[in-house]
Coordinates of C-alpha atoms in Angstrom, one line a residue:
Chain M
M30 CA 201.6 30.3 53.7
E31 CA 201.7 28.9 57.2
P32 CA 198.9 29.8 59.6
S33 CA 199.7 32.5 62.2
I34 CA 200.8 31.4 65.6
V35 CA 200.7 35.0 66.9
E36 CA 197.8 37.3 66.1
L37 CA 197.8 40.7 67.7
K38 CA 195.3 43.3 66.7
G39 CA 195.1 47.0 67.9
I40 CA 197.4 46.3 70.9
T41 CA 197.9 49.2 73.2
K42 CA 199.9 49.0 76.3
T43 CA 200.0 52.0 78.7
F44 CA 202.0 52.3 81.9
Q45 CA 201.3 54.8 84.6
R46 CA 204.2 56.9 85.7
G47 CA 202.9 59.0 88.6
K48 CA 199.8 60.7 87.2
E49 CA 201.1 60.6 83.6
P50 CA 200.2 57.7 81.4
I51 CA 203.1 56.4 79.2
V52 CA 202.0 54.7 75.9
V53 CA 204.5 52.0 75.2
L54 CA 202.6 50.1 72.4
D55 CA 200.2 52.2 70.3
G56 CA 197.6 50.3 68.4
L57 CA 200.0 47.6 67.2
T58 CA 198.9 44.8 64.8
L59 CA 201.2 41.8 64.2
E60 CA 200.9 38.3 62.8
I61 CA 203.7 35.8 63.0
P62 CA 203.5 32.7 60.9
T63 CA 204.1 29.3 62.5
G64 CA 207.7 28.1 62.0
S65 CA 209.2 31.5 61.3
F66 CA 212.3 33.0 62.9
E67 CA 211.7 36.7 63.4
A68 CA 213.9 39.4 64.9
L69 CA 212.4 42.5 66.6
M70 CA 214.7 45.5 66.5
G71 CA 214.3 49.1 67.7
P72 CA 215.8 51.7 69.9
S73 CA 215.7 51.5 73.7
G74 CA 212.2 52.3 75.0
S75 CA 210.6 51.4 71.7
G76 CA 208.5 48.7 73.4
K77 CA 210.3 45.6 72.1
S78 CA 210.4 43.8 75.5
T79 CA 206.9 44.9 76.3
L80 CA 205.7 43.3 73.1
L81 CA 207.7 40.2 73.8
N82 CA 206.1 40.0 77.3
L83 CA 202.6 40.3 75.9
I84 CA 203.2 37.5 73.3
A85 CA 204.8 35.3 76.0
G86 CA 201.8 35.7 78.4
L87 CA 203.8 37.6 81.0
D88 CA 201.6 40.7 80.7
R89 CA 198.3 41.7 79.3
P90 CA 197.6 44.6 76.8
T91 CA 195.6 47.6 78.0
Q92 CA 193.6 47.4 74.8
G93 CA 193.3 45.1 71.8
S94 CA 193.2 41.4 71.2
A95 CA 196.1 38.9 71.6
V96 CA 195.7 35.3 70.4
V97 CA 198.8 33.2 70.7
A98 CA 198.9 29.5 69.9
G99 CA 195.1 29.6 69.7
A100 CA 194.7 31.1 73.2
N101 CA 193.1 34.4 73.9
L102 CA 195.6 35.9 76.4
V103 CA 193.4 38.9 77.2
S104 CA 190.8 37.0 79.0
M105 CA 193.1 34.7 80.9
S106 CA 193.6 34.8 84.7
D107 CA 197.1 34.8 86.2
G108 CA 196.9 31.1 86.9
E109 CA 195.8 30.3 83.3
L110 CA 198.6 32.5 81.9
A111 CA 201.1 30.5 84.0
K112 CA 199.7 27.3 82.5
F113 CA 199.8 28.8 79.1
R114 CA 203.5 29.8 79.5
A115 CA 204.4 26.4 80.8
R116 CA 202.8 24.7 77.8
H117 CA 203.5 27.0 74.9
I118 CA 206.5 29.3 75.7
G119 CA 210.2 28.7 75.8
F120 CA 212.1 31.6 77.3
I121 CA 215.7 32.6 76.6
F122 CA 216.9 35.6 78.6
Q123 CA 219.8 38.0 78.0
A124 CA 221.3 37.1 81.4
Y125 CA 220.5 33.4 81.0
N126 CA 218.5 33.3 84.3
L127 CA 219.7 29.9 85.4
L128 CA 219.1 28.9 89.0
P129 CA 222.7 29.0 90.4
V130 CA 222.1 26.2 93.0
L131 CA 220.9 23.7 90.4
T132 CA 223.0 21.8 88.0
A133 CA 222.7 22.2 84.2
I134 CA 220.4 19.1 83.9
E135 CA 218.3 20.2 86.9
N136 CA 217.9 23.7 85.4
V137 CA 216.8 22.1 82.1
E138 CA 214.4 19.8 83.9
L139 CA 212.6 22.7 85.6
P140 CA 209.8 23.2 83.0
L141 CA 209.1 19.5 83.0
L142 CA 208.3 19.5 86.7
L143 CA 205.0 21.2 85.6
T144 CA 204.1 18.1 83.5
N145 CA 203.0 14.6 84.4
L146 CA 206.2 13.0 83.2
S147 CA 207.9 10.5 85.5
K148 CA 211.3 11.3 86.9
T149 CA 213.0 9.0 84.4
E150 CA 211.2 10.5 81.5
R151 CA 212.1 14.0 82.7
R152 CA 215.8 13.1 83.0
E153 CA 215.8 11.5 79.6
R154 CA 214.2 14.6 78.0
A155 CA 216.5 17.0 79.8
Q156 CA 219.5 14.9 78.7
T157 CA 218.2 15.0 75.1
A158 CA 217.8 18.8 75.2
L159 CA 221.4 19.2 76.5
R160 CA 222.6 16.9 73.7
V161 CA 220.9 19.1 71.1
V162 CA 222.8 22.1 72.5
G163 CA 226.0 20.1 72.7
L164 CA 226.3 20.2 76.5
E165 CA 225.5 16.6 77.5
E166 CA 228.9 16.1 79.1
R167 CA 228.4 19.2 81.3
M168 CA 225.0 18.2 82.6
K169 CA 226.2 17.9 86.2
H170 CA 228.0 21.2 86.2
Y171 CA 226.6 24.2 88.1
P172 CA 226.1 27.5 86.2
R173 CA 229.2 29.0 87.9
Q174 CA 231.3 26.2 86.4
L175 CA 230.2 27.1 82.8
S176 CA 231.2 29.9 80.4
G177 CA 228.6 32.6 79.4
G178 CA 228.0 30.8 76.1
Q179 CA 227.6 27.5 77.8
E180 CA 225.1 29.0 80.3
Q181 CA 223.1 30.4 77.4
R182 CA 223.1 27.0 75.7
V183 CA 221.8 25.4 78.9
A184 CA 219.1 28.1 79.0
I185 CA 218.2 27.2 75.3
A186 CA 218.0 23.6 76.4
R187 CA 215.6 24.6 79.1
A188 CA 213.6 26.6 76.6
I189 CA 213.1 23.7 74.2
V190 CA 212.8 20.8 76.7
N191 CA 209.0 20.9 76.9
D192 CA 208.7 21.3 73.1
P193 CA 207.1 24.7 73.3
T194 CA 205.0 26.3 70.5
I195 CA 207.1 29.5 70.5
I196 CA 210.6 30.4 71.7
V197 CA 210.9 34.0 72.8
A198 CA 214.4 35.3 73.2
D199 CA 215.2 38.6 74.7
E200 CA 218.6 39.8 73.7
P201 CA 220.0 36.2 73.8
T202 CA 223.5 37.3 72.6
G203 CA 223.6 40.6 74.5
D204 CA 226.0 39.3 77.2
L205 CA 228.2 37.2 74.9
D206 CA 231.3 37.7 72.9
R207 CA 231.2 37.4 69.1
K208 CA 232.2 33.7 68.9
A209 CA 229.8 32.6 71.7
A210 CA 227.0 34.8 70.1
D211 CA 227.6 33.1 66.7
D212 CA 227.3 29.7 68.4
I213 CA 224.0 30.7 70.0
L214 CA 222.6 32.2 66.7
N215 CA 223.7 29.0 64.9
L216 CA 221.8 27.0 67.5
L217 CA 218.6 29.1 67.2
E218 CA 218.8 28.8 63.4
R219 CA 219.1 25.1 63.7
L220 CA 216.1 24.9 66.1
N221 CA 214.1 26.9 63.5
K222 CA 215.2 24.9 60.5
E223 CA 215.7 21.4 61.8
F224 CA 213.1 21.3 64.6
K225 CA 210.6 23.8 63.0
K226 CA 210.5 26.0 66.1
T227 CA 208.8 29.4 65.8
I228 CA 211.3 31.9 67.3
L229 CA 210.8 35.5 68.2
M230 CA 214.0 37.3 69.1
V231 CA 214.4 40.8 70.4
T232 CA 217.9 42.2 69.6
H233 CA 219.9 45.4 69.2
D234 CA 222.5 43.6 67.2
P235 CA 222.0 43.9 63.4
H236 CA 224.4 40.9 62.9
A237 CA 222.1 38.8 65.1
A238 CA 219.0 40.1 63.3
E239 CA 220.5 39.1 59.9
R240 CA 220.3 35.5 61.0
A241 CA 216.5 35.7 61.4
G242 CA 214.2 35.2 58.3
V243 CA 212.2 38.3 59.1
T244 CA 213.3 41.5 60.9
R245 CA 210.7 43.8 62.2
K246 CA 211.4 47.3 63.5
L247 CA 209.6 48.9 66.3
D248 CA 209.7 52.6 67.1
K249 CA 207.6 54.6 69.5
G250 CA 205.3 51.7 70.1
Q251 CA 204.5 51.0 66.4
L252 CA 205.9 48.6 63.8
Q253 CA 207.6 50.4 61.0
Chain U
M10 CA 206.5 21.6 92.3
I11 CA 209.8 23.4 92.7
P12 CA 212.3 20.7 93.8
V13 CA 213.2 20.6 97.5
S14 CA 216.9 20.4 96.5
Y15 CA 216.6 24.0 95.3
N16 CA 215.8 25.1 98.8
L17 CA 218.2 22.8 100.5
R18 CA 221.1 24.0 98.3
N19 CA 220.1 27.6 98.9
L20 CA 220.4 27.0 102.6
T21 CA 223.8 25.5 102.2
V22 CA 225.0 28.3 99.9
R23 CA 224.4 30.9 102.6
K24 CA 226.1 28.8 105.3
T25 CA 226.8 31.6 107.9
T26 CA 223.3 33.0 107.9
T27 CA 221.7 29.6 107.9
A28 CA 223.9 28.5 110.9
A29 CA 223.1 31.7 112.8
V30 CA 219.4 31.5 112.4
A31 CA 219.4 27.7 113.0
L32 CA 221.3 28.3 116.2
G33 CA 218.8 31.0 117.3
L34 CA 215.9 28.6 116.7
G35 CA 217.9 25.8 118.2
L36 CA 218.4 27.7 121.4
V37 CA 214.6 28.2 121.8
V38 CA 214.0 24.5 121.2
F39 CA 216.8 23.7 123.7
V40 CA 215.1 25.8 126.4
F41 CA 211.6 24.4 125.5
A42 CA 212.7 20.8 125.5
S43 CA 214.9 21.2 128.6
V44 CA 212.2 22.7 130.8
L45 CA 209.8 20.0 129.8
M46 CA 212.5 17.4 130.5
L47 CA 213.0 19.0 133.9
S48 CA 209.3 19.1 134.6
N49 CA 209.1 15.5 133.6
G50 CA 212.2 14.7 135.7
I51 CA 210.4 16.1 138.8
K52 CA 207.3 14.0 138.2
K53 CA 209.4 10.9 137.5
T54 CA 211.6 11.5 140.6
M55 CA 208.6 11.7 142.8
G56 CA 206.8 8.9 140.9
R57 CA 209.7 6.6 141.5
S58 CA 209.1 6.8 145.2
A59 CA 205.7 5.3 144.7
S60 CA 204.7 1.6 145.0
P61 CA 201.5 0.4 143.5
D62 CA 200.5 -1.5 146.6
V63 CA 201.2 1.1 149.2
A64 CA 198.6 3.4 150.7
V65 CA 199.6 6.7 152.3
V66 CA 197.6 7.8 155.4
L67 CA 197.7 11.4 156.4
R68 CA 195.8 13.7 158.7
K69 CA 192.7 14.9 156.9
G70 CA 193.3 18.2 155.2
A71 CA 197.1 17.8 155.1
T72 CA 198.5 18.1 151.6
A73 CA 202.0 16.8 152.4
E74 CA 203.7 14.6 155.0
L75 CA 205.3 17.7 156.5
E76 CA 201.9 19.2 157.3
S77 CA 200.4 16.0 158.7
V78 CA 200.3 15.1 162.4
I79 CA 199.1 11.7 163.6
E80 CA 199.0 10.7 167.3
E81 CA 200.7 7.5 168.3
P82 CA 197.5 5.6 169.3
S83 CA 196.1 6.0 165.8
I84 CA 199.0 4.1 164.3
N85 CA 197.8 0.7 165.6
L86 CA 194.2 1.5 164.6
V87 CA 195.3 2.3 161.1
L88 CA 197.6 -0.7 160.6
N89 CA 195.2 -3.2 162.3
D90 CA 192.1 -2.1 160.4
K91 CA 189.9 -5.1 159.4
E92 CA 190.2 -4.1 155.7
L93 CA 194.0 -4.3 155.7
P94 CA 195.1 -7.8 154.9
L95 CA 198.4 -9.3 156.2
P96 CA 201.1 -9.1 153.5
A97 CA 202.8 -12.2 152.4
T98 CA 206.2 -10.9 153.5
G99 CA 207.5 -7.8 155.2
P100 CA 205.9 -5.4 157.6
R101 CA 202.2 -4.5 157.3
G102 CA 203.0 -0.8 157.4
I103 CA 205.3 1.8 158.8
A104 CA 204.9 5.2 160.6
E105 CA 207.4 8.0 160.0
L106 CA 208.0 11.5 161.1
V107 CA 209.1 14.0 158.5
V108 CA 210.8 17.3 159.4
V109 CA 212.9 19.9 157.5
I110 CA 216.2 21.2 158.8
L111 CA 218.5 24.0 157.6
L112 CA 222.0 23.0 156.6
D113 CA 225.0 24.7 155.1
K114 CA 225.3 24.1 151.3
V115 CA 228.5 22.9 149.9
G116 CA 229.9 24.8 146.9
A117 CA 227.4 27.6 147.3
P118 CA 226.9 30.3 150.0
G119 CA 224.0 30.1 152.4
L120 CA 221.7 27.6 153.9
S121 CA 219.0 25.4 152.4
N122 CA 216.4 23.0 153.6
A123 CA 216.9 19.3 153.7
T124 CA 214.2 16.7 154.5
V125 CA 214.8 14.4 157.5
R126 CA 212.7 11.3 157.8
G127 CA 212.4 9.7 161.2
V128 CA 212.2 6.0 160.5
A129 CA 211.6 3.0 162.6
D130 CA 212.7 -0.6 162.3
G131 CA 211.1 -2.1 159.2
S132 CA 211.4 1.0 157.0
L133 CA 214.1 -0.6 154.8
A134 CA 212.2 -3.9 154.8
F135 CA 209.0 -2.1 153.8
R136 CA 210.9 -0.6 150.8
P137 CA 212.9 -3.5 149.4
N138 CA 214.2 -1.4 146.4
I139 CA 216.3 0.8 148.7
K140 CA 219.9 -0.4 148.8
I141 CA 222.8 0.7 151.0
I142 CA 225.5 1.5 148.5
A143 CA 228.2 2.7 150.9
G144 CA 228.7 2.1 154.6
R145 CA 225.9 0.4 156.5
A146 CA 222.4 0.8 157.7
A147 CA 222.0 3.0 160.8
Q148 CA 221.4 1.2 164.1
S149 CA 218.0 1.6 165.7
G150 CA 218.0 3.9 168.7
S151 CA 221.4 5.4 167.9
D152 CA 222.6 8.8 166.7
E153 CA 223.4 7.4 163.3
V154 CA 221.8 8.4 160.1
T155 CA 221.8 7.2 156.5
V156 CA 221.7 9.7 153.6
G157 CA 220.3 9.4 150.1
K158 CA 222.9 9.4 147.3
A159 CA 221.4 12.5 145.6
I160 CA 221.9 14.7 148.7
R161 CA 225.2 13.2 149.6
G162 CA 227.9 15.8 149.7
R163 CA 225.6 18.7 148.8
F164 CA 225.4 19.9 152.4
K165 CA 228.2 20.2 154.9
G166 CA 228.5 17.0 157.0
L167 CA 226.3 15.0 154.7
D168 CA 228.8 12.5 153.5
L169 CA 230.0 9.1 154.8
D170 CA 231.6 9.2 158.2
Q171 CA 230.9 12.9 158.6
T172 CA 228.8 14.5 161.3
F173 CA 226.3 17.3 161.3
E174 CA 223.9 18.8 163.8
L175 CA 220.4 17.5 163.4
K176 CA 219.4 20.2 165.9
K177 CA 221.6 22.4 168.0
N178 CA 223.8 20.2 170.2
R179 CA 222.4 17.0 168.5
P180 CA 225.3 15.8 166.4
V181 CA 224.6 12.8 164.2
K182 CA 227.0 10.6 162.2
V183 CA 226.4 9.5 158.6
V184 CA 227.1 5.8 158.6
G185 CA 225.6 4.8 155.2
I186 CA 224.5 6.0 151.8
F187 CA 221.4 4.6 150.1
E188 CA 220.0 4.6 146.6
D189 CA 216.4 4.1 145.3
A190 CA 216.5 4.2 141.5
G191 CA 216.5 8.0 141.5
S192 CA 213.5 8.5 143.7
S193 CA 212.9 11.5 145.9
Y194 CA 214.0 9.4 149.0
E195 CA 217.5 9.8 147.6
S196 CA 217.3 13.5 148.6
E197 CA 216.5 12.7 152.3
V198 CA 218.3 12.1 155.5
W199 CA 217.0 9.1 157.4
A200 CA 217.4 9.1 161.2
D201 CA 215.9 7.0 164.0
L202 CA 212.3 7.9 164.6
N203 CA 212.7 8.5 168.4
L204 CA 215.8 10.6 167.8
V205 CA 213.9 12.9 165.4
R206 CA 211.0 13.0 167.9
A207 CA 213.2 13.9 170.7
S208 CA 215.2 16.5 168.7
F209 CA 212.2 18.3 167.4
R210 CA 209.9 17.8 170.5
R211 CA 207.4 15.7 168.6
E212 CA 207.1 12.9 171.1
G213 CA 204.1 10.7 170.5
V214 CA 203.4 11.8 166.9
V215 CA 204.3 10.8 163.4
S216 CA 203.6 12.5 160.1
V217 CA 202.6 9.6 157.9
I218 CA 201.6 6.0 157.9
R219 CA 202.3 3.8 155.0
A220 CA 200.3 0.5 154.7
R221 CA 200.8 -2.4 152.3
V222 CA 197.5 -2.9 150.4
E223 CA 196.9 -4.8 147.2
P224 CA 195.3 -2.5 144.6
S225 CA 192.1 -4.5 144.6
K226 CA 191.7 -4.0 148.4
F227 CA 192.6 -0.3 148.4
D228 CA 189.1 1.1 148.0
G229 CA 187.8 -1.0 151.0
Y230 CA 190.7 0.1 153.2
K231 CA 190.3 3.8 152.2
A232 CA 186.6 3.7 152.9
S233 CA 187.1 2.0 156.2
I234 CA 189.8 4.5 157.5
E235 CA 188.2 7.6 156.1
S236 CA 184.7 6.7 157.5
N237 CA 186.2 6.4 161.0
R238 CA 185.5 9.8 162.5
Q239 CA 187.7 9.1 165.5
L240 CA 190.8 8.8 163.2
N241 CA 190.0 11.9 161.0
M242 CA 192.4 10.7 158.3
Q243 CA 192.7 10.5 154.5
V244 CA 194.0 7.6 152.5
L245 CA 195.8 8.0 149.1
K246 CA 197.4 5.6 146.7
E247 CA 201.2 6.3 147.0
A248 CA 201.4 7.2 143.2
E249 CA 198.5 9.6 143.6
Y250 CA 200.2 11.2 146.6
Y251 CA 203.4 11.8 144.8
D252 CA 201.6 13.1 141.7
K253 CA 200.1 15.8 143.9
Q254 CA 203.5 16.5 145.5
S255 CA 205.2 17.0 142.1
E256 CA 202.3 18.8 140.5
G257 CA 203.0 22.3 141.8
T258 CA 206.7 22.4 141.1
S259 CA 206.5 20.6 137.7
T260 CA 203.7 22.8 136.5
F261 CA 205.5 25.9 137.7
I262 CA 208.7 24.8 135.9
A263 CA 206.9 23.9 132.7
A264 CA 204.8 27.1 132.7
M265 CA 207.9 29.3 133.3
G266 CA 209.9 27.5 130.8
I267 CA 207.3 27.5 128.1
M268 CA 206.7 31.2 128.7
I269 CA 210.5 31.9 128.3
A270 CA 210.6 29.7 125.2
V271 CA 207.6 31.6 123.7
F272 CA 209.3 35.0 124.4
F273 CA 212.5 33.7 122.9
S274 CA 210.6 32.2 119.9
V275 CA 209.4 35.7 118.9
G276 CA 213.1 36.7 118.5
A277 CA 213.9 33.5 116.7
M278 CA 211.0 33.9 114.4
L279 CA 212.0 37.5 113.6
G280 CA 215.5 36.2 112.8
A281 CA 214.0 33.6 110.5
M282 CA 211.8 36.2 108.9
I283 CA 214.6 38.6 108.3
T284 CA 216.7 35.9 106.7
M285 CA 213.9 34.7 104.5
H286 CA 213.1 38.3 103.5
A287 CA 216.7 38.8 102.5
A288 CA 216.6 35.5 100.6
V289 CA 213.5 36.7 98.7
A290 CA 215.2 40.0 97.9
N291 CA 218.4 38.4 96.7
R292 CA 216.5 35.9 94.6
Q293 CA 214.0 38.2 92.8
R294 CA 215.3 37.2 89.4
E295 CA 215.2 33.5 90.2
I296 CA 211.6 33.8 91.5
G297 CA 210.7 35.8 88.4
T298 CA 212.3 33.2 86.2
L299 CA 210.3 30.4 87.9
R300 CA 207.1 32.4 87.5
A301 CA 208.0 33.0 83.8
L302 CA 208.5 29.3 83.3
G303 CA 205.0 28.7 84.5
F304 CA 205.3 27.9 88.2
S305 CA 202.3 29.2 90.0
K306 CA 202.2 31.8 92.9
A307 CA 201.2 28.9 95.2
S308 CA 204.2 26.8 94.3
I309 CA 206.5 29.8 94.9
L310 CA 204.8 30.4 98.3
F311 CA 205.1 26.7 99.2
S312 CA 208.7 26.5 98.1
F313 CA 209.8 29.4 100.4
L314 CA 207.7 28.1 103.2
I315 CA 209.4 24.7 102.8
E316 CA 212.8 26.5 102.9
S317 CA 211.9 28.3 106.1
I318 CA 210.6 25.1 107.7
M319 CA 213.8 23.3 106.7
L320 CA 215.9 26.0 108.3
A321 CA 213.7 25.7 111.5
L322 CA 213.9 21.9 111.4
L323 CA 217.7 22.2 111.4
G324 CA 217.5 24.4 114.4
G325 CA 215.0 22.1 116.0
V326 CA 217.2 19.0 115.6
L327 CA 220.2 21.0 116.9
G328 CA 218.2 22.2 119.9
A329 CA 216.6 18.9 120.7
G330 CA 219.9 17.1 120.3
A331 CA 221.6 19.5 122.7
S332 CA 218.7 19.2 125.2
L333 CA 219.3 15.4 125.2
A334 CA 222.8 16.1 126.6
M335 CA 221.0 17.7 129.6
G336 CA 219.9 14.2 130.6
M337 CA 223.3 13.8 132.1
V338 CA 222.9 16.8 134.4
N339 CA 221.6 16.6 137.9
F340 CA 219.6 19.6 139.1
S341 CA 218.8 20.5 142.7
M342 CA 215.9 22.7 143.6
V343 CA 213.4 23.3 146.3
N344 CA 210.2 21.3 146.0
F345 CA 207.2 23.4 146.8
A346 CA 205.4 20.6 148.5
S347 CA 208.2 19.8 151.1
W348 CA 210.1 23.1 151.0
S349 CA 213.3 21.2 150.9
E350 CA 215.9 20.5 148.3
I351 CA 215.3 17.6 146.0
S352 CA 217.7 16.5 143.3
F353 CA 216.2 15.9 139.8
R354 CA 217.4 14.8 136.5
F355 CA 216.3 16.1 133.1
E356 CA 214.2 13.2 131.8
P357 CA 213.8 13.2 128.0
T358 CA 210.9 11.4 126.3
P359 CA 210.2 10.9 122.6
G360 CA 207.1 13.1 123.1
I361 CA 209.3 16.0 124.4
I362 CA 211.8 15.7 121.6
A363 CA 209.0 15.5 119.0
G364 CA 207.3 18.5 120.6
G365 CA 210.5 20.5 120.4
I366 CA 210.8 19.7 116.7
I367 CA 207.2 20.5 116.1
F368 CA 207.7 23.8 117.9
A369 CA 210.6 24.6 115.6
T370 CA 208.4 23.7 112.6
V371 CA 205.7 26.1 113.8
M372 CA 208.4 28.9 114.3
G373 CA 209.6 28.2 110.7
L374 CA 206.1 28.3 109.4
F375 CA 205.2 31.6 111.0
G376 CA 208.7 33.2 110.4
G377 CA 208.6 32.2 106.7
L378 CA 205.0 33.0 106.0
F379 CA 205.3 36.8 105.2
P380 CA 208.5 36.4 103.1
A381 CA 206.9 33.5 101.2
I382 CA 203.8 35.6 100.5
R383 CA 206.1 38.4 99.3
A384 CA 208.0 35.9 97.1
S385 CA 204.8 34.6 95.5
R386 CA 203.9 38.2 94.5
V387 CA 207.1 38.8 92.5
S388 CA 206.1 39.7 89.0
P389 CA 207.6 37.5 86.3
I390 CA 208.4 40.6 84.3
D391 CA 211.0 41.3 86.9
A392 CA 212.9 38.3 85.5
M393 CA 213.0 39.9 82.1
R394 CA 214.0 43.3 83.4
S395 CA 216.8 42.3 85.9

């Protein structure tokens, strides 16, 4: 049994809507082993994205303890969380979130700008990441010159370029057709199996969830 | 740090907005640099009239040649003072009478003042830089005048072979045009000293005496003249005299211009601010993504400030470049010291151009500050939600 990379205990997350508190996560406990590929499913409003945000260090729980990659996220400042994300988290978004004015390789290189690598080393790494996702020949293309599937592959290259501890993917195939979605899922599977990356994927799509080793279901802020 | 290419390309993507804001900022820099160039032009024009080895002698208390009255007998005392050495060449000094006349302007309605300098033999020899560029020198004791090239043709009758009335029923003929490297003399009419005296009933007086004094002997000469109570005169270095002459006008121009530029800059900064606010609003998801990737609030703030400064620098370079073209324009206005028209040029300096660009940078900095702060406060969760 691999040690846990994510350890959440008694996590509660409450948002305030006017005077009324909305409980999105309700005393949730979760452990994710290192090197696993897990899917998180659930209806809209079940708290999937909120949970993903907490694990990725984008948000803090209202209550409970959250240790990810050995770091206690609850006690971290905004600046420390930013450093944590830069070091440990690779993000894949539903809408790709590439910067439209940067080329594919420049987009991939972005996370490396937060490291001490030289320009040459950054370029080499970004090129390698694009090779892994099969887009080396498109590295000088702007996002508008790529298809949706290709954009998401560039986003995956950006997510893996700094060798993160965990990849978090929020509906990574939500905007893609079946064929492009399969390509992306194949790629995620390969990253998990070949490169031993821990992947946590939020999805509505049962077909996508099937590709993950573990599927967890969330409803009303609790894991089923 | 977020790459500068990100900001540069964002500016090029929204070409029309970038161009409009840059033009607004450029206009402010243009006004700012132009007025400083004009102010500098006034100083330089007056300064060009000065020689390092010439002393200007005026009646004590007079601030300009026009206000000064010196009686004829004093001229010899001033020019034969024991502290005034004999020059190697040329006359020891000259005495001149300066008056102002009203003349009809050419190409514009109304009248304006022109300076007339009553000169004696030796005035041209005393100022070897002055050259007759058309016609010839006026003959001593005649009704002939020479005219500086800057004032030539600006008033009716002030061109070669034309005539005008120095005073009612005192017609004079322009027989020559002179130049003096853009100095204020080029905005004067030079007539015979006795003719001017007779025309303006100033017999027996002059306005100013100029004496040739080596800089090392100046203090001794000044002390000697100023300590002579019988003379009641003041002695100034010619450069110092012209500095004082240009001070009022150039300071007024610079102050007015800077005030206008500062008013304009508020509008330009608002323009830059609105543009940058729009950029922040349109790029919420990009900002959120950068924050999610680990870029700090400070790096987002810095990036948007850089973008605003780049936008302002573009305007600054455009404005400063356009202001350089003003160097080709001649500008005529009343000098407060002589109350007569003097022709100036816009004189650029590296300092003025650099000042214009720094001014643009400051506008960019202030215009971009609030939008940049707003950008730095974008929550990374917005990237996930949008």
